[in-house]
Short mmCIF file of C-alpha atoms and ligand atoms in Angstrom, two decimals:
data_model
loop_
_atom_site.label_atom_id
_atom_site.label_comp_id
_atom_site.label_asym_id
_atom_site.label_seq_id
_atom_site.Cartn_x
_atom_site.Cartn_y
_atom_site.Cartn_z
CA MET A 1 157.19 106.15 73.39
CA LYS A 2 153.82 108.02 72.83
CA ALA A 3 153.86 111.40 71.29
CA HIS A 4 150.80 113.27 72.41
CA ASP A 5 149.43 115.90 70.78
CA GLY A 6 147.18 119.04 71.61
CA MET A 7 146.00 121.04 74.54
CA TYR A 8 142.73 120.73 76.29
CA ILE A 9 141.05 124.00 75.43
CA ASP A 10 137.16 124.66 75.28
CA GLY A 11 135.96 120.83 76.19
CA THR A 12 138.24 119.67 73.15
CA TRP A 13 142.07 118.70 72.41
CA ARG A 14 143.14 121.11 69.87
CA PRO A 15 146.39 121.24 68.07
CA ALA A 16 149.27 123.47 69.70
CA ALA A 17 150.14 126.90 68.47
CA GLY A 18 153.64 126.02 68.31
CA THR A 19 155.80 123.07 67.68
CA GLY A 20 158.04 122.88 70.67
CA VAL A 21 157.57 119.43 72.55
CA ILE A 22 158.69 118.12 76.02
CA GLU A 23 160.07 114.69 76.45
CA VAL A 24 158.40 112.96 79.71
CA VAL A 25 161.05 110.79 81.01
CA ASN A 26 160.82 107.79 83.57
CA PRO A 27 163.11 108.58 86.43
CA ALA A 28 163.42 105.25 87.43
CA ASP A 29 165.60 104.19 84.24
CA GLU A 30 165.72 107.41 82.18
CA GLU A 31 163.77 106.15 79.49
CA VAL A 32 161.76 108.63 77.31
CA ILE A 33 158.24 107.33 77.94
CA ALA A 34 156.50 110.36 75.84
CA THR A 35 156.33 114.04 74.37
CA VAL A 36 153.74 116.46 74.96
CA PRO A 37 153.31 119.66 73.37
CA ALA A 38 155.06 122.99 74.88
CA GLY A 39 152.62 125.62 75.29
CA THR A 40 153.32 129.07 74.02
CA VAL A 41 151.49 132.54 74.84
CA GLU A 42 149.20 131.99 72.06
CA ASP A 43 148.05 128.64 73.76
CA VAL A 44 147.61 130.10 77.13
CA ASP A 45 145.65 133.30 75.63
CA ALA A 46 143.40 130.78 73.90
CA ALA A 47 142.90 128.66 77.11
CA VAL A 48 142.34 131.93 79.39
CA ARG A 49 139.67 133.35 76.60
CA ALA A 50 137.99 129.92 76.75
CA ALA A 51 137.89 130.03 80.62
CA ARG A 52 136.50 133.87 80.49
CA ALA A 53 133.60 132.82 77.63
CA ALA A 54 132.50 129.70 80.17
CA LEU A 55 132.81 131.64 83.24
CA PRO A 56 129.35 133.80 83.25
CA ALA A 57 127.29 130.31 82.75
CA TRP A 58 129.30 128.10 85.09
CA ALA A 59 129.43 130.70 87.90
CA ALA A 60 125.28 131.30 87.53
CA THR A 61 125.18 127.31 87.32
CA PRO A 62 123.12 126.20 91.01
CA PRO A 63 125.57 124.94 93.38
CA ALA A 64 124.04 121.81 93.37
CA GLU A 65 124.66 121.10 89.62
CA ARG A 66 128.36 122.17 90.25
CA ALA A 67 128.38 119.61 93.02
CA ALA A 68 126.81 117.02 90.66
CA ARG A 69 129.71 117.51 88.10
CA LEU A 70 132.19 117.27 90.82
CA THR A 71 130.42 113.78 92.04
CA ALA A 72 130.66 112.84 88.50
CA LEU A 73 134.34 113.77 88.66
CA ARG A 74 135.20 112.03 91.71
CA ASP A 75 133.46 109.02 90.22
CA VAL A 76 135.50 109.14 87.13
CA LEU A 77 139.02 109.35 88.92
CA LEU A 78 137.87 106.29 91.51
CA ALA A 79 137.36 104.21 88.32
CA ARG A 80 140.39 105.16 86.55
CA GLN A 81 142.79 104.99 89.52
CA ASP A 82 144.66 101.96 88.63
CA GLU A 83 145.67 104.06 84.98
CA ILE A 84 146.33 107.15 87.07
CA ALA A 85 148.57 105.28 89.75
CA ARG A 86 150.37 103.61 86.73
CA THR A 87 151.11 106.84 84.85
CA VAL A 88 152.03 108.44 87.98
CA THR A 89 154.69 105.91 88.82
CA ALA A 90 155.74 106.16 84.85
CA GLU A 91 156.56 109.83 84.69
CA LEU A 92 157.26 110.57 88.62
CA GLY A 93 158.89 107.40 89.63
CA SER A 94 157.21 106.63 92.90
CA PRO A 95 156.66 103.06 93.97
CA LEU A 96 153.33 101.60 92.43
CA LYS A 97 151.75 101.01 96.06
CA LEU A 98 152.27 104.94 97.04
CA SER A 99 150.90 105.90 93.76
CA GLN A 100 147.72 103.73 94.17
CA ALA A 101 147.14 104.57 97.85
CA VAL A 102 148.30 108.75 98.07
CA HIS A 103 148.79 109.84 94.31
CA ALA A 104 145.71 108.17 92.79
CA GLY A 105 143.48 107.82 96.31
CA VAL A 106 143.94 111.21 97.66
CA PRO A 107 142.20 112.99 94.66
CA VAL A 108 139.38 110.94 95.22
CA ALA A 109 138.87 112.04 98.22
CA VAL A 110 139.49 115.64 97.39
CA ALA A 111 137.21 115.77 94.67
CA GLY A 112 134.65 113.92 96.78
CA SER A 113 135.03 116.32 99.41
CA TYR A 114 134.30 119.63 97.36
CA ALA A 115 131.28 117.88 95.83
CA GLU A 116 129.74 117.54 99.18
CA LEU A 117 130.87 121.53 100.13
CA ALA A 118 129.78 122.57 97.09
CA ALA A 119 126.55 121.07 97.84
CA GLY A 120 126.25 122.52 101.68
CA TYR A 121 128.19 125.51 101.39
CA ALA A 122 126.61 128.75 102.58
CA PHE A 123 126.94 131.03 99.52
CA GLU A 124 124.59 133.61 101.10
CA GLU A 125 124.71 134.68 104.49
CA ARG A 126 122.60 137.08 106.52
CA VAL A 127 124.76 139.72 108.63
CA GLY A 128 122.72 142.43 110.72
CA ASN A 129 120.73 144.58 107.92
CA SER A 130 123.01 143.34 105.15
CA THR A 131 122.82 140.10 102.88
CA VAL A 132 126.68 138.69 102.27
CA LEU A 133 127.13 137.11 98.67
CA HIS A 134 129.85 134.52 98.66
CA GLU A 135 130.38 134.60 94.71
CA PRO A 136 133.62 133.14 92.56
CA VAL A 137 136.62 135.21 92.05
CA GLY A 138 136.80 134.60 88.04
CA VAL A 139 139.24 132.96 86.06
CA VAL A 140 141.88 131.00 87.86
CA GLY A 141 145.08 130.55 86.46
CA ALA A 142 146.66 127.29 88.42
CA ILE A 143 150.29 126.49 88.01
CA THR A 144 151.58 123.11 90.09
CA PRO A 145 154.56 121.22 90.52
CA TRP A 146 155.34 117.65 89.91
CA ASN A 147 155.93 116.12 93.38
CA TYR A 148 151.92 115.07 94.16
CA PRO A 149 150.77 115.69 90.27
CA LEU A 150 147.28 114.92 90.66
CA HIS A 151 146.63 115.73 94.09
CA GLN A 152 148.15 119.69 93.35
CA ILE A 153 146.12 119.97 90.01
CA VAL A 154 142.72 118.64 91.88
CA ALA A 155 143.44 120.80 95.40
CA LYS A 156 142.97 123.66 93.02
CA THR A 157 140.59 122.68 90.31
CA ALA A 158 137.97 121.13 92.70
CA PRO A 159 137.33 123.99 95.04
CA ALA A 160 137.60 126.16 91.82
CA LEU A 161 134.77 124.62 90.24
CA ALA A 162 133.06 124.26 93.38
CA ALA A 163 133.00 128.01 93.75
CA GLY A 164 131.81 128.77 90.47
CA CYS A 165 135.34 129.70 89.31
CA THR A 166 136.77 128.64 85.76
CA LEU A 167 140.27 127.40 85.03
CA VAL A 168 143.68 127.14 83.07
CA VAL A 169 146.05 124.73 84.68
CA LYS A 170 149.65 124.57 83.74
CA PRO A 171 151.38 121.57 85.16
CA ALA A 172 155.16 120.62 85.88
CA GLU A 173 157.06 119.64 82.61
CA ASP A 174 158.42 116.71 84.46
CA THR A 175 154.53 115.10 85.49
CA PRO A 176 152.48 116.43 82.18
CA LEU A 177 150.91 112.90 81.35
CA VAL A 178 148.68 112.44 84.43
CA ALA A 179 147.20 116.05 84.16
CA ARG A 180 146.22 114.74 80.30
CA LEU A 181 144.59 112.30 82.24
CA PHE A 182 142.70 114.34 84.36
CA ALA A 183 141.51 116.60 81.67
CA ASP A 184 139.75 113.41 79.79
CA ALA A 185 138.48 112.63 83.80
CA VAL A 186 136.80 116.12 83.46
CA HIS A 187 135.36 115.69 79.90
CA GLU A 188 133.93 112.27 80.88
CA ALA A 189 132.32 113.95 84.11
CA GLY A 190 130.25 116.33 81.88
CA ILE A 191 131.87 119.32 83.33
CA PRO A 192 131.00 122.14 80.44
CA ALA A 193 133.26 123.37 77.58
CA GLY A 194 135.92 126.12 78.77
CA VAL A 195 135.58 125.49 82.58
CA PHE A 196 138.37 123.77 82.59
CA ASN A 197 141.86 124.01 80.19
CA LEU A 198 144.92 122.35 80.21
CA VAL A 199 148.34 123.85 78.69
CA THR A 200 151.22 122.07 78.97
CA GLY A 201 154.66 123.77 79.10
CA LEU A 202 157.44 124.96 80.29
CA GLY A 203 157.30 127.26 83.69
CA PRO A 204 158.93 130.59 82.38
CA VAL A 205 157.28 130.24 78.89
CA ALA A 206 153.61 128.95 79.56
CA GLY A 207 153.47 129.41 83.18
CA GLN A 208 154.87 132.78 83.15
CA ALA A 209 152.11 133.79 80.47
CA LEU A 210 149.71 132.40 82.57
CA ALA A 211 150.62 134.35 85.92
CA GLU A 212 150.80 137.67 83.29
CA HIS A 213 147.58 137.22 81.72
CA PRO A 214 145.46 140.34 82.30
CA ASP A 215 142.08 138.40 82.31
CA VAL A 216 143.40 135.99 85.09
CA ASP A 217 141.84 137.33 88.00
CA LEU A 218 143.51 134.71 90.75
CA VAL A 219 146.64 132.89 90.13
CA SER A 220 147.37 129.61 92.47
CA PHE A 221 150.52 128.50 92.56
CA THR A 222 152.69 125.28 94.39
CA GLY A 223 156.29 124.92 93.98
CA SER A 224 159.47 126.71 95.12
CA THR A 225 159.77 129.84 96.82
CA ALA A 226 161.97 131.33 94.28
CA VAL A 227 159.06 130.89 91.53
CA GLY A 228 156.62 131.83 94.07
CA ARG A 229 158.03 135.12 94.86
CA ARG A 230 157.93 136.12 91.31
CA ILE A 231 154.46 135.28 90.88
CA GLY A 232 153.34 137.04 94.03
CA ALA A 233 155.16 140.06 92.56
CA ILE A 234 153.30 139.74 89.18
CA ALA A 235 150.07 139.11 90.57
CA THR A 236 150.08 142.00 93.09
CA GLY A 237 151.57 144.51 90.54
CA MET A 238 148.38 143.68 88.66
CA VAL A 239 146.28 143.82 91.70
CA LYS A 240 145.23 140.03 91.20
CA ARG A 241 144.31 137.73 93.92
CA VAL A 242 147.48 135.09 94.47
CA ALA A 243 147.58 132.05 96.51
CA LEU A 244 150.95 130.54 97.35
CA GLU A 245 151.96 127.08 98.22
CA LEU A 246 155.68 126.96 99.08
CA GLY A 247 158.22 125.52 100.48
CA GLY A 248 158.89 124.06 104.11
CA LYS A 249 161.23 122.55 106.62
CA SER A 250 159.26 121.10 109.35
CA ALA A 251 160.20 119.98 112.67
CA ASN A 252 159.22 116.61 114.12
CA VAL A 253 159.44 117.56 117.94
CA VAL A 254 159.94 114.27 119.80
CA LEU A 255 159.40 115.52 123.49
CA PRO A 256 160.86 113.26 126.43
CA SER A 257 158.00 111.27 127.28
CA ALA A 258 157.21 110.34 123.81
CA ASP A 259 156.99 106.64 122.53
CA LEU A 260 160.89 106.79 120.90
CA ALA A 261 160.61 104.13 118.46
CA ARG A 262 157.10 104.93 117.17
CA ALA A 263 158.18 108.39 116.85
CA VAL A 264 161.31 107.84 115.30
CA ASN A 265 160.28 105.12 112.71
CA VAL A 266 156.86 106.98 111.88
CA GLY A 267 159.05 110.01 111.34
CA VAL A 268 161.61 108.32 109.20
CA ALA A 269 158.71 107.08 107.16
CA ASN A 270 157.45 110.35 106.93
CA VAL A 271 160.37 111.86 105.11
CA MET A 272 161.25 108.84 102.95
CA SER A 273 157.90 108.57 101.51
CA ASN A 274 157.68 110.05 98.12
CA SER A 275 161.52 110.00 97.88
CA GLY A 276 161.62 113.27 100.46
CA GLN A 277 159.67 115.19 97.96
CA THR A 278 157.09 116.33 99.82
CA CYS A 279 157.01 120.00 101.12
CA SER A 280 155.41 118.92 104.32
CA ALA A 281 157.76 116.37 104.97
CA TRP A 282 159.38 116.62 108.83
CA THR A 283 162.92 116.97 107.82
CA ARG A 284 164.28 118.20 111.26
CA MET A 285 163.73 115.44 113.85
CA LEU A 286 164.32 117.29 117.14
CA VAL A 287 165.33 114.79 120.13
CA HIS A 288 166.21 115.85 123.86
CA ARG A 289 170.00 115.20 124.58
CA ASP A 290 169.12 112.47 127.28
CA ARG A 291 167.39 110.31 124.21
CA TYR A 292 169.78 111.53 121.30
CA ASP A 293 172.01 108.87 120.97
CA GLU A 294 169.03 105.89 121.36
CA ALA A 295 167.21 107.98 118.18
CA VAL A 296 169.82 108.39 116.35
CA GLU A 297 170.40 104.70 116.08
CA LEU A 298 166.89 103.96 115.80
CA ALA A 299 166.71 106.54 112.82
CA ALA A 300 169.62 104.97 111.00
CA ALA A 301 168.11 101.14 111.26
CA ALA A 302 164.98 102.65 110.16
CA ALA A 303 166.30 104.58 106.77
CA ASP A 304 168.48 101.40 105.87
CA LYS A 305 165.71 99.32 105.65
CA TYR A 306 164.08 101.35 102.70
CA GLY A 307 167.29 100.95 100.12
CA ASP A 308 165.91 101.67 96.34
CA ARG A 309 162.25 100.73 97.76
CA ILE A 310 161.25 104.63 98.04
CA GLY A 311 162.08 105.25 94.12
CA PRO A 312 164.18 107.72 92.65
CA VAL A 313 163.62 111.43 92.46
CA VAL A 314 161.92 112.87 89.64
CA ASN A 315 164.74 114.27 87.50
CA ALA A 316 168.55 114.70 87.26
CA ARG A 317 168.82 118.05 88.55
CA GLN A 318 166.96 117.26 91.58
CA ARG A 319 169.25 114.26 92.03
CA ASP A 320 172.45 116.58 92.04
CA ARG A 321 170.72 119.05 93.77
CA VAL A 322 170.02 116.47 96.98
CA ARG A 323 173.56 115.04 96.53
CA GLY A 324 174.98 118.70 96.65
CA TYR A 325 173.06 118.73 99.96
CA ILE A 326 174.18 115.69 101.37
CA GLU A 327 178.09 116.42 100.54
CA LYS A 328 177.33 120.23 102.19
CA GLY A 329 176.04 118.50 105.56
CA THR A 330 179.42 116.47 105.77
CA ALA A 331 181.23 119.47 104.95
CA GLU A 332 179.82 121.83 107.47
CA GLY A 333 180.28 118.94 110.24
CA ALA A 334 177.20 116.83 109.97
CA ARG A 335 177.67 112.82 110.74
CA ILE A 336 176.34 110.54 107.91
CA VAL A 337 174.65 107.59 109.92
CA ALA A 338 172.71 106.26 106.91
CA GLY A 339 172.63 106.11 103.26
CA GLY A 340 175.45 109.40 101.82
CA PRO A 341 175.83 110.47 98.69
CA ASP A 342 176.29 107.44 96.35
CA ALA A 343 173.19 106.07 94.36
CA PRO A 344 171.79 102.93 95.18
CA ARG A 345 171.31 102.35 91.15
CA GLU A 346 173.57 103.65 88.48
CA LYS A 347 170.51 104.26 85.97
CA GLY A 348 167.95 106.72 86.60
CA TYR A 349 167.94 109.44 89.32
CA TRP A 350 168.36 107.55 92.66
CA VAL A 351 169.30 108.90 96.05
CA SER A 352 169.84 106.42 99.21
CA PRO A 353 167.80 107.56 102.15
CA THR A 354 170.21 109.34 104.20
CA VAL A 355 170.16 110.38 107.81
CA PHE A 356 172.34 113.01 109.31
CA ALA A 357 173.19 113.35 113.34
CA ASP A 358 175.14 115.94 114.84
CA VAL A 359 172.70 118.73 113.09
CA THR A 360 173.02 122.18 114.39
CA PRO A 361 170.30 124.38 113.73
CA GLU A 362 172.32 126.53 111.55
CA MET A 363 173.47 124.38 109.17
CA THR A 364 172.52 124.27 105.65
CA ILE A 365 170.92 120.87 105.76
CA ALA A 366 168.66 122.40 108.91
CA GLN A 367 167.87 125.49 107.25
CA GLU A 368 166.97 124.69 103.36
CA GLU A 369 164.39 122.45 101.73
CA ILE A 370 166.32 119.52 100.27
CA PHE A 371 163.55 117.89 98.51
CA GLY A 372 164.91 114.23 98.91
CA PRO A 373 165.08 111.47 101.28
CA VAL A 374 167.50 113.14 103.64
CA LEU A 375 166.42 113.49 107.41
CA SER A 376 168.57 115.93 109.79
CA VAL A 377 168.60 114.51 113.36
CA LEU A 378 169.11 117.59 115.73
CA ARG A 379 169.75 117.54 119.94
CA TYR A 380 167.95 119.92 122.04
CA ASP A 381 168.30 120.77 126.12
CA ASP A 382 165.00 121.58 127.03
CA GLU A 383 161.26 122.32 125.89
CA ASP A 384 162.29 126.29 125.27
CA ASP A 385 165.40 125.14 123.27
CA ALA A 386 163.39 122.51 121.01
CA LEU A 387 160.87 125.37 120.36
CA ARG A 388 163.59 127.91 119.55
CA ILE A 389 164.96 125.35 116.95
CA ALA A 390 161.75 124.26 115.58
CA ASN A 391 160.57 127.90 114.77
CA GLY A 392 164.19 128.67 113.78
CA THR A 393 163.91 128.62 109.79
CA VAL A 394 162.00 130.91 107.54
CA TYR A 395 159.61 128.29 106.47
CA GLY A 396 156.17 127.44 108.43
CA LEU A 397 154.11 124.75 106.68
CA ALA A 398 153.76 121.56 108.80
CA GLY A 399 155.18 119.92 112.11
CA ALA A 400 154.51 116.92 114.31
CA VAL A 401 154.97 116.48 118.02
CA TRP A 402 155.08 113.34 120.18
CA ALA A 403 154.79 113.19 123.91
CA GLY A 404 153.31 110.50 126.28
CA ASP A 405 150.35 112.63 127.14
CA GLU A 406 148.19 114.28 124.23
CA ALA A 407 147.51 117.66 126.18
CA GLU A 408 151.30 117.92 126.61
CA ALA A 409 151.85 117.79 122.95
CA VAL A 410 149.39 120.18 122.41
CA ALA A 411 150.59 122.47 124.72
CA PHE A 412 153.86 122.60 122.60
CA ALA A 413 151.92 122.80 119.34
CA ARG A 414 150.21 125.85 119.97
CA ARG A 415 153.60 127.75 120.36
CA MET A 416 154.66 126.33 117.25
CA ASP A 417 154.93 129.27 113.74
CA THR A 418 153.47 126.70 111.69
CA GLY A 419 150.03 125.93 109.53
CA GLN A 420 149.51 122.03 110.46
CA VAL A 421 150.99 119.72 113.35
CA ASP A 422 150.31 116.44 113.64
CA ILE A 423 150.01 115.11 117.10
CA ASN A 424 151.09 111.74 118.26
CA GLY A 425 151.12 110.49 114.58
CA GLY A 426 147.60 111.80 113.92
CA ARG A 427 146.18 111.11 110.35
CA PHE A 428 145.99 113.12 106.95
CA ASN A 429 142.62 114.93 106.97
CA PRO A 430 141.29 116.17 103.33
CA LEU A 431 139.17 118.68 105.19
CA ALA A 432 141.66 120.22 107.30
CA PRO A 433 143.49 124.01 106.17
CA PHE A 434 146.70 122.94 104.71
CA GLY A 435 148.99 126.29 103.80
CA GLY A 436 152.04 127.83 105.14
CA TYR A 437 152.97 130.48 108.11
CA LYS A 438 156.21 132.67 107.17
CA GLN A 439 157.49 132.12 103.80
CA SER A 440 155.83 129.07 103.26
CA GLY A 441 153.27 130.50 101.59
CA VAL A 442 150.04 132.75 101.72
CA GLY A 443 146.52 131.44 101.56
CA ARG A 444 145.12 127.92 102.31
CA GLU A 445 144.22 124.69 100.26
CA LEU A 446 141.36 121.83 101.27
CA GLY A 447 138.26 121.72 103.04
CA ALA A 448 136.07 124.84 103.47
CA HIS A 449 138.75 126.98 104.03
CA GLY A 450 140.28 126.09 100.36
CA LEU A 451 136.76 126.94 99.00
CA ALA A 452 136.93 130.37 100.45
CA GLU A 453 140.03 131.13 98.31
CA TYR A 454 137.96 131.06 95.21
CA LEU A 455 135.49 133.25 96.67
CA GLN A 456 134.91 137.01 97.14
CA THR A 457 132.43 138.62 98.65
CA LYS A 458 129.56 141.15 97.72
CA SER A 459 127.06 142.64 100.37
CA PHE A 460 123.53 144.25 99.95
CA GLN A 461 122.36 146.24 102.63
CA PHE A 462 118.63 146.74 103.70
P1 NAP B 501 159.02 125.13 90.58
O1 NAP B 501 159.94 125.51 89.21
O2 NAP B 501 158.67 126.30 91.18
O3 NAP B 501 157.93 124.52 89.60
C1 NAP B 501 156.41 124.46 90.00
C2 NAP B 501 155.72 125.03 88.83
O4 NAP B 501 156.17 126.37 88.35
C3 NAP B 501 156.00 124.25 87.78
O5 NAP B 501 154.80 124.00 86.77
C4 NAP B 501 157.06 125.20 86.64
O6 NAP B 501 156.85 124.80 85.46
C5 NAP B 501 156.39 126.60 87.20
N1 NAP B 501 157.30 127.69 86.72
C6 NAP B 501 158.70 127.81 86.99
N2 NAP B 501 159.25 128.63 86.54
C7 NAP B 501 158.10 129.69 86.23
C8 NAP B 501 157.73 130.98 86.40
N3 NAP B 501 159.16 131.69 85.81
N4 NAP B 501 156.66 131.47 85.82
C9 NAP B 501 155.30 130.71 86.25
N5 NAP B 501 155.43 129.31 86.59
C10 NAP B 501 156.73 128.90 86.62
O7 NAP B 501 159.90 124.12 91.30
P2 NAP B 501 160.73 123.02 90.46
O8 NAP B 501 161.81 123.57 89.55
O9 NAP B 501 159.87 122.09 90.16
O10 NAP B 501 161.13 122.35 91.74
C11 NAP B 501 162.24 123.38 92.61
C12 NAP B 501 162.23 122.86 94.40
O11 NAP B 501 160.66 123.51 94.29
C13 NAP B 501 162.06 121.80 94.69
O12 NAP B 501 163.54 121.12 95.24
C14 NAP B 501 161.47 122.21 96.10
O13 NAP B 501 162.33 122.66 97.14
C15 NAP B 501 160.32 122.81 95.41
N6 NAP B 501 158.98 122.40 95.38
C16 NAP B 501 157.81 122.53 96.27
C17 NAP B 501 156.94 121.85 96.19
C18 NAP B 501 155.65 122.03 97.24
O14 NAP B 501 154.83 121.53 96.78
N7 NAP B 501 155.77 123.28 97.68
C19 NAP B 501 156.64 121.41 94.94
C20 NAP B 501 157.68 120.94 94.05
C21 NAP B 501 158.74 121.59 94.20
P3 NAP B 501 158.25 123.75 85.32
O15 NAP B 501 157.80 122.67 85.59
O16 NAP B 501 158.42 123.95 83.82
O17 NAP B 501 159.38 124.07 85.72
MG1 MG B 502 161.22 124.00 87.36
#
């Protein structure tokens, strides 16, 4: 057990204002592995003041120099990949292989992509008789969740730094350790004091203080729709910019011409990865009635193979919540064909990889975000029916379409109300804009579209 001290503010670890601490628990065995200070309004205020003071110089730093600092940051993240992976596994519970490939690997790619974007971006353009400047928005307050703890921090920090913004990050209370590691990496990369600041703490205290701080110009939030709605209201009331990455209930649409086994196996892997704690997971699989029984059998067999290899969910509250949804699914008439409410291990926050068949579109498990390893398989009659079901939730974050022919899949994907669609198992692209239609959010992250969120325009007419 390690008792960590301090907040990273103005380029140094300085003592927290209060005495409260947060216990960090390993979800695999419920052991307390560390404590971190619980930030207060005073800590947030000190961090925002440091970010404000550092803003003019960082905003005026040539983009090529900001790019060089981001390259250095990328290199530090790369050099520390093992330590990052072990830390995420300890506080999130994800299997080490996933932590290495995704939790430690993706942030390296994203930091690298923003080093390149900062170097090449047109921060000034000519429009008719005007010159348009793309200037940093200012001080950013970033509030991040635990599910991809380092990725979510880097997906906000890297574009903010590329744009010339300074920021204060409030990471999730469940995963503060990798956030602290990241602050060390920022320091090692030579990013000037005050440009990046970290305050660990509880959402309703430190998170809320950050969102409400009058000297924060943009609030960038990723997490639940319930908290996102509150933050949106606070930011709008204070006329701040706001970006919200919220929940999802994405559809994996298997058209009749698809390679069924591949579509189902990749679909199940997508949902079970990270124990189902992925906002863009394809938690609803839509299959034509003629191939439905075969798909259900394949999905059940695929899920059974995972057992406890997917890792636990993050905490007891999430475990109870996910189990509650599994019980609700049964109560509403869906049929469990793999897994169920019983945990595969006694100690730790484990949930069995679960597949439901005979799920109808209006059931709770087909409408609400479960955020656990639970897949619903739904039946459709024809393409219009599939589209109606796919688009029939309040969310619109991601999705997938499978067909024998790519053009057929694309034609369907064009009609989906969602921000990203993977065609026949397309690969993750760190440069593609990520973000939601409908109640999945406001704004985009990653790539040039993610950078634009941190910029505001000024135009000179000649
Ligand atoms: P959450 O409460 O929305 O947490 C996200 C972040 O917001 C955390 O840093 C949290 O701090 C902070 N926060 C909480 N209340 C706040 C407030 N009143 N003001 C400012 N910040 C606040 O999400 P969660 O409780 O960890 O997870 C619940 C559900 O959210 C999940 O089941 C899932 O459906 C959804 N979720 C979605 C995503 C996504 O990527 N879209 C990610 C994670 C969770 P604390 O850590 O201290 O709570
Ligand atoms: Mg919470």
